[in-house]
PDB file of C-alpha atoms in Angstrom:
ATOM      1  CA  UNK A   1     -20.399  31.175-101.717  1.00  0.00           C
ATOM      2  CA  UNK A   2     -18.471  27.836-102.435  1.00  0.00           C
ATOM      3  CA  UNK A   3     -14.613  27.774-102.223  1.00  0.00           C
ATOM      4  CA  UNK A   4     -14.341  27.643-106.257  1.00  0.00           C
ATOM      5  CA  UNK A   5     -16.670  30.647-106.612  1.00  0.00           C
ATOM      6  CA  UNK A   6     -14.489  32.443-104.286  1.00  0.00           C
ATOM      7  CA  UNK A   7     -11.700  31.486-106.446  1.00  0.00           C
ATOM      8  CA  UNK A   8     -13.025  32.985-109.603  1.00  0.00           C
ATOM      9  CA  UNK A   9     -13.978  36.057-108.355  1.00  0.00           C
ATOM     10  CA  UNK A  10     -10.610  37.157-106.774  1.00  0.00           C
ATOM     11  CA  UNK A  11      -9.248  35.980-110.428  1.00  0.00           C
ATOM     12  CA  UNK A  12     -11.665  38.413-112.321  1.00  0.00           C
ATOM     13  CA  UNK A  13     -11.182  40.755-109.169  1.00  0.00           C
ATOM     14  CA  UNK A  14      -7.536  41.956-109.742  1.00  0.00           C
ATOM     15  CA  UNK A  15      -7.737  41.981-113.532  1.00  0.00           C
ATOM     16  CA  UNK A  16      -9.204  45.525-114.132  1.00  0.00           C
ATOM     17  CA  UNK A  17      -6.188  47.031-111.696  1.00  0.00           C
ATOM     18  CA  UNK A  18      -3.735  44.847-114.079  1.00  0.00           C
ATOM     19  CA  UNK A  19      -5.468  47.226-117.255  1.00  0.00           C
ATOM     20  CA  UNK A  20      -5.440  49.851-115.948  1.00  0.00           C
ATOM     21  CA  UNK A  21      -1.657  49.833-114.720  1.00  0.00           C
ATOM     22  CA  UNK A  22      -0.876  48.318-118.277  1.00  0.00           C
ATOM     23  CA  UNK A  23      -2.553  49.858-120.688  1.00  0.00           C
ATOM     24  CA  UNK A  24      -3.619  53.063-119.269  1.00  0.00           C
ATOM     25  CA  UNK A  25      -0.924  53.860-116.550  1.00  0.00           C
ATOM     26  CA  UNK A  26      -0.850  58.075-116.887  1.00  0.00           C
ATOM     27  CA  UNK A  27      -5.227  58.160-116.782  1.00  0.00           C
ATOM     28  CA  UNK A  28      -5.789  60.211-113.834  1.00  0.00           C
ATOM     29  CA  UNK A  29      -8.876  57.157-112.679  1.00  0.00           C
ATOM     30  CA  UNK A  30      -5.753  55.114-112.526  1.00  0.00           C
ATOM     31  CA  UNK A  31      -3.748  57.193-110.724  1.00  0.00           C
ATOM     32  CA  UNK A  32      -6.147  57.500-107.952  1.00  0.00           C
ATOM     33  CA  UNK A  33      -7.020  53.755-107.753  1.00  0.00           C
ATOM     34  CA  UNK A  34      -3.785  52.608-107.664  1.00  0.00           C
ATOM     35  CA  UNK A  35      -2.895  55.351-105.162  1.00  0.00           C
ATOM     36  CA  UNK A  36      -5.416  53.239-102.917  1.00  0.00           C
ATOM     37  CA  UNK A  37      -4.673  50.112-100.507  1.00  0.00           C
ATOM     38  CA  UNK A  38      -8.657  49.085-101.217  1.00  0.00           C
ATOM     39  CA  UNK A  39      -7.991  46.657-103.273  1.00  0.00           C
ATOM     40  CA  UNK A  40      -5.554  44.711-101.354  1.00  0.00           C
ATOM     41  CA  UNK A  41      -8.187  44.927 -98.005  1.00  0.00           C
ATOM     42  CA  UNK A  42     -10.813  43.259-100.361  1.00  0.00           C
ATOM     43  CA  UNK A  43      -8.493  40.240-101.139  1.00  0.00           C
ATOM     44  CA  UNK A  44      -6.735  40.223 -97.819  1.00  0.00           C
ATOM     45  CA  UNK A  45      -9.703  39.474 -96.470  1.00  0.00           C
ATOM     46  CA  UNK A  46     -10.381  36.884 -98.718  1.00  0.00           C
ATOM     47  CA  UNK A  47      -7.023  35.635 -98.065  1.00  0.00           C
ATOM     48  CA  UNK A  48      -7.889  35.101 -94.372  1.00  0.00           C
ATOM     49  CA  UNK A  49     -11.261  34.073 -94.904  1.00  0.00           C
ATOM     50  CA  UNK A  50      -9.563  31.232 -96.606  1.00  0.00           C
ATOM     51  CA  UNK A  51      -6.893  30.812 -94.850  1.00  0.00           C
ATOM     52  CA  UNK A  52      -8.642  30.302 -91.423  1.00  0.00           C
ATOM     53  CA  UNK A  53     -11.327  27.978 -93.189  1.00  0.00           C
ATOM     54  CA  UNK A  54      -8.253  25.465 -94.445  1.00  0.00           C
ATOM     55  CA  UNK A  55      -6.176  25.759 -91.194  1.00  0.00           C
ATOM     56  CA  UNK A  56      -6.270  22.627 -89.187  1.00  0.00           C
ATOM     57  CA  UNK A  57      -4.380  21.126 -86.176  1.00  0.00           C
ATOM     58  CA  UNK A  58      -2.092  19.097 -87.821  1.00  0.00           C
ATOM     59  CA  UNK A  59      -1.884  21.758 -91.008  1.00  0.00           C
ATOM     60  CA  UNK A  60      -0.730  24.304 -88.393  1.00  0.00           C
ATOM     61  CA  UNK A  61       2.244  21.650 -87.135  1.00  0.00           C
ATOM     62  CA  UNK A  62       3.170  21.220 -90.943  1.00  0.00           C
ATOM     63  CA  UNK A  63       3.266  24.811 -91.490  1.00  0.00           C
ATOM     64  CA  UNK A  64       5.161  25.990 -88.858  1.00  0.00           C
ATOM     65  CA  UNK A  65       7.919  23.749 -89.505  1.00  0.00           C
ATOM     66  CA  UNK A  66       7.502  23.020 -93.556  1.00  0.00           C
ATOM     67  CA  UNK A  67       8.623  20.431 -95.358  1.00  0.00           C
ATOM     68  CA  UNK A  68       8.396  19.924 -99.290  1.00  0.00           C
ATOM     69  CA  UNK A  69       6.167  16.966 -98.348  1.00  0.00           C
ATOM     70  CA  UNK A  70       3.804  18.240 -96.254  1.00  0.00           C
ATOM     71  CA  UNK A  71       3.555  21.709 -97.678  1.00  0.00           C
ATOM     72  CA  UNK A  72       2.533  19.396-101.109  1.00  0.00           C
ATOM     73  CA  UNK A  73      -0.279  17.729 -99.010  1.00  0.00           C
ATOM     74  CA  UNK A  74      -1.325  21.009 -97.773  1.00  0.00           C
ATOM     75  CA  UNK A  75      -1.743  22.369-101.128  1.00  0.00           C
ATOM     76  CA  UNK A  76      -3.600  19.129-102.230  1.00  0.00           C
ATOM     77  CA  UNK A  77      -6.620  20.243-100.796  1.00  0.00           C
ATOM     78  CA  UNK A  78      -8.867  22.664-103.026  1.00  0.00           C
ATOM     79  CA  UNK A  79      -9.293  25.330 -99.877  1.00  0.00           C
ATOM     80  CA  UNK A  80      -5.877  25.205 -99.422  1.00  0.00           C
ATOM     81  CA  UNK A  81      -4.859  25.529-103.100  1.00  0.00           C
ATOM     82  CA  UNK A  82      -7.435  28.664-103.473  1.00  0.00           C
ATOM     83  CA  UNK A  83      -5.539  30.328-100.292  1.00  0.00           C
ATOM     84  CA  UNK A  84      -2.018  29.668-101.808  1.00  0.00           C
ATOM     85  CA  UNK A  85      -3.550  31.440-105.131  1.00  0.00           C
ATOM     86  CA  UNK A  86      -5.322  34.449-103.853  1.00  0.00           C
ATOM     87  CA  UNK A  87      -1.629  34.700-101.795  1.00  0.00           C
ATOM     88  CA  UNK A  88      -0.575  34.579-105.352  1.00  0.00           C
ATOM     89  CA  UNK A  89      -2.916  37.230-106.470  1.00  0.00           C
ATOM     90  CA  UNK A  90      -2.454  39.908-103.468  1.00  0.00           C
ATOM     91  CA  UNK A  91       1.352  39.460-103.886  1.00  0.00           C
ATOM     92  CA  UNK A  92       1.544  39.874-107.254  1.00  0.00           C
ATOM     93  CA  UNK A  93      -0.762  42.875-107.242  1.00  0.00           C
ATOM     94  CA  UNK A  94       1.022  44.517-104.513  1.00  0.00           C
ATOM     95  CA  UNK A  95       4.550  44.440-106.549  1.00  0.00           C
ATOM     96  CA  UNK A  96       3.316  45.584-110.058  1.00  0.00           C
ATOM     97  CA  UNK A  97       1.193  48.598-107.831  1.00  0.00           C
ATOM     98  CA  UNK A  98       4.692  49.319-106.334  1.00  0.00           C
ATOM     99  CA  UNK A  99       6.430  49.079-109.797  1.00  0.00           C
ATOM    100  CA  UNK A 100       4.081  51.108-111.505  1.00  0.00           C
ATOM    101  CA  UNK A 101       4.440  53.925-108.506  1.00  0.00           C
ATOM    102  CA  UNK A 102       8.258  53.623-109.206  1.00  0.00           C
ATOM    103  CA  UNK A 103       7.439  53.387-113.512  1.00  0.00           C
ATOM    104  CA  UNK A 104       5.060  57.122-112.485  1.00  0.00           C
ATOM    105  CA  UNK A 105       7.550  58.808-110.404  1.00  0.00           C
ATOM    106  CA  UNK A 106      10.801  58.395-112.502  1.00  0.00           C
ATOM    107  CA  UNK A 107       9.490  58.151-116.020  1.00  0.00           C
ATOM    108  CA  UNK A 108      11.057  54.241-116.585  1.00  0.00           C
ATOM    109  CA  UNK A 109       8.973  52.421-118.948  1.00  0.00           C
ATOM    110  CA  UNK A 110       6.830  49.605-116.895  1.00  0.00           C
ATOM    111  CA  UNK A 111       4.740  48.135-119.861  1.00  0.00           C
ATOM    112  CA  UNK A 112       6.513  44.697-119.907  1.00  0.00           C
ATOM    113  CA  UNK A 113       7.990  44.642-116.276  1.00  0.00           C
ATOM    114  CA  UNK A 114       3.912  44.853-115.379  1.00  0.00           C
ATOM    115  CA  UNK A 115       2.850  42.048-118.176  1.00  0.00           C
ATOM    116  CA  UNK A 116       5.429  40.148-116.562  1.00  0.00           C
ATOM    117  CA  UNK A 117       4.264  40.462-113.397  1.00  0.00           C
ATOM    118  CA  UNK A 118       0.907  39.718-113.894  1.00  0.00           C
ATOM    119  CA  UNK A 119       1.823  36.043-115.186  1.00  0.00           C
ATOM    120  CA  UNK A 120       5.007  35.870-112.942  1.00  0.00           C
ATOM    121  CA  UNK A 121       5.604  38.162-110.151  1.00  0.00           C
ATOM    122  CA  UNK A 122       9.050  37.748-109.310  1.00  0.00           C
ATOM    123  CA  UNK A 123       9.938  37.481-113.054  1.00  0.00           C
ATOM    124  CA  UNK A 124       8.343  41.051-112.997  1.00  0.00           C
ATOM    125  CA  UNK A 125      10.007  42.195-110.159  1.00  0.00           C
ATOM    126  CA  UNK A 126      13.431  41.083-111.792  1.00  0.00           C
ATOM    127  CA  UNK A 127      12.239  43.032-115.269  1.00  0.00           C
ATOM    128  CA  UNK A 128      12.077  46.191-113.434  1.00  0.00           C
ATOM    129  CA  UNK A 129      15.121  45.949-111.111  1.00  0.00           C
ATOM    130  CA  UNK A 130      16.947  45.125-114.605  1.00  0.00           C
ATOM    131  CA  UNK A 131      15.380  48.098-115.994  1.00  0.00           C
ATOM    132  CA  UNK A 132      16.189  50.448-113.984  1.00  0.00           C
ATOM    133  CA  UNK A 133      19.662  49.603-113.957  1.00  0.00           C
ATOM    134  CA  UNK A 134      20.007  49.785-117.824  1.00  0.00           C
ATOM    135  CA  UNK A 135      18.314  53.209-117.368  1.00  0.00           C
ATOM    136  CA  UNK A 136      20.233  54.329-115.245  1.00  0.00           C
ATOM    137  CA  UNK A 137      23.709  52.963-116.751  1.00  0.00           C
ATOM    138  CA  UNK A 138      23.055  54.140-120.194  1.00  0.00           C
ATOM    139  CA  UNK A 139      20.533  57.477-119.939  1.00  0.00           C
ATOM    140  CA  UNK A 140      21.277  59.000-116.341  1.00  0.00           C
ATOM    141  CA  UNK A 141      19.668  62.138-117.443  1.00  0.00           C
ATOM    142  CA  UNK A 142      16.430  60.414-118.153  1.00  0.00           C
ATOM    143  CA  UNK A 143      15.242  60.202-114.859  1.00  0.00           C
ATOM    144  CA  UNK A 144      13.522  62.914-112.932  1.00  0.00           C
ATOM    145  CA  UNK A 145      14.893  61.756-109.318  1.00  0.00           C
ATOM    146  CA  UNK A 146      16.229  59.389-107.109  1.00  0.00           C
ATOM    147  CA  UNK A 147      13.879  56.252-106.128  1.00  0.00           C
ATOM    148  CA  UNK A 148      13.003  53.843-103.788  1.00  0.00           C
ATOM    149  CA  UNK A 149      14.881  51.289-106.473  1.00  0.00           C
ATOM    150  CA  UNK A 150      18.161  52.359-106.042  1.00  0.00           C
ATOM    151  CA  UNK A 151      18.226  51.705-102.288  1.00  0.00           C
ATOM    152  CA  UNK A 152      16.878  48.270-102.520  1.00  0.00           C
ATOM    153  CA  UNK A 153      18.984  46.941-105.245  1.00  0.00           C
ATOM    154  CA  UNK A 154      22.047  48.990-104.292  1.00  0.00           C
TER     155      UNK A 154
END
């Protein structure tokens, strides 16, 4: 399997965990998939796969002490690119799993802080966070306990 091939399938790869948290986040299937860390093994390992294959000497001396410059060469190569991406992927995957845990246990609506994510973690991140707070500000009663949230952003 070429580097490109690798690349499409971790693409394809995280989209059904994406539908299911979107469109179908109370089905019990995705409940219990989410519920799993599967799905972030499988692309870790791609992750290191890659990330081992695109590591070099002098990549490894760039790295460790990163420049703009050099981190832009480093991500000028397609092996490194597909690494940075599937970093992308894992990351982005593992913060809309966590905000749809949060979205399950209180009751706050995650539809758009999840659509968000999936095109722009942070941005999705920052959705949530925002949220919550309005949630909490303007319907305390709404929510059905304390979360995880509230000590992170507090």
């Amino acid at each position: 399997m070429n580097i490109s091939q690798l690349f499409d399938i971790a693409n394809v790869f995280v989209l059904p965990f994406w539908v299911l948290m979107i469109f179908l986040p109370k089905w019990k299937l995705t409940q219990r998939v989410m519920a799993s860390y599967l799905p972030f093994v499988v692309l870790a390992g791609a992750y290191l796969y890659l990330f081992i294959s695109s590591i070099t000497p002098e990549n490894a001396a760039a790295l460790s002490n990163p420049q703009l410059a050099d981190i832009a060469m480093f991500f000028s190569n397609e092996t490194a690119a597909a690494t940075g991406w599937i970093h992308f992927l894992v990351m982005d995957l593992f913060v809309g799993r966590w905000i749809y845990l949060e979205g399950q246990k209180t009751g706050i609506w995650t539809f758009h802080s999840l659509s968000l994510c999936l095109f722009a973690g942070p941005l999705g991140l920052m959705s949530h966070i925002f949220t919550y707070w309005i949630v909490k500000a303007f319907f305390p009663n709404s929510q059905q306990g304390e979360t995880v949230v509230e000590e992170a952003v507090s």
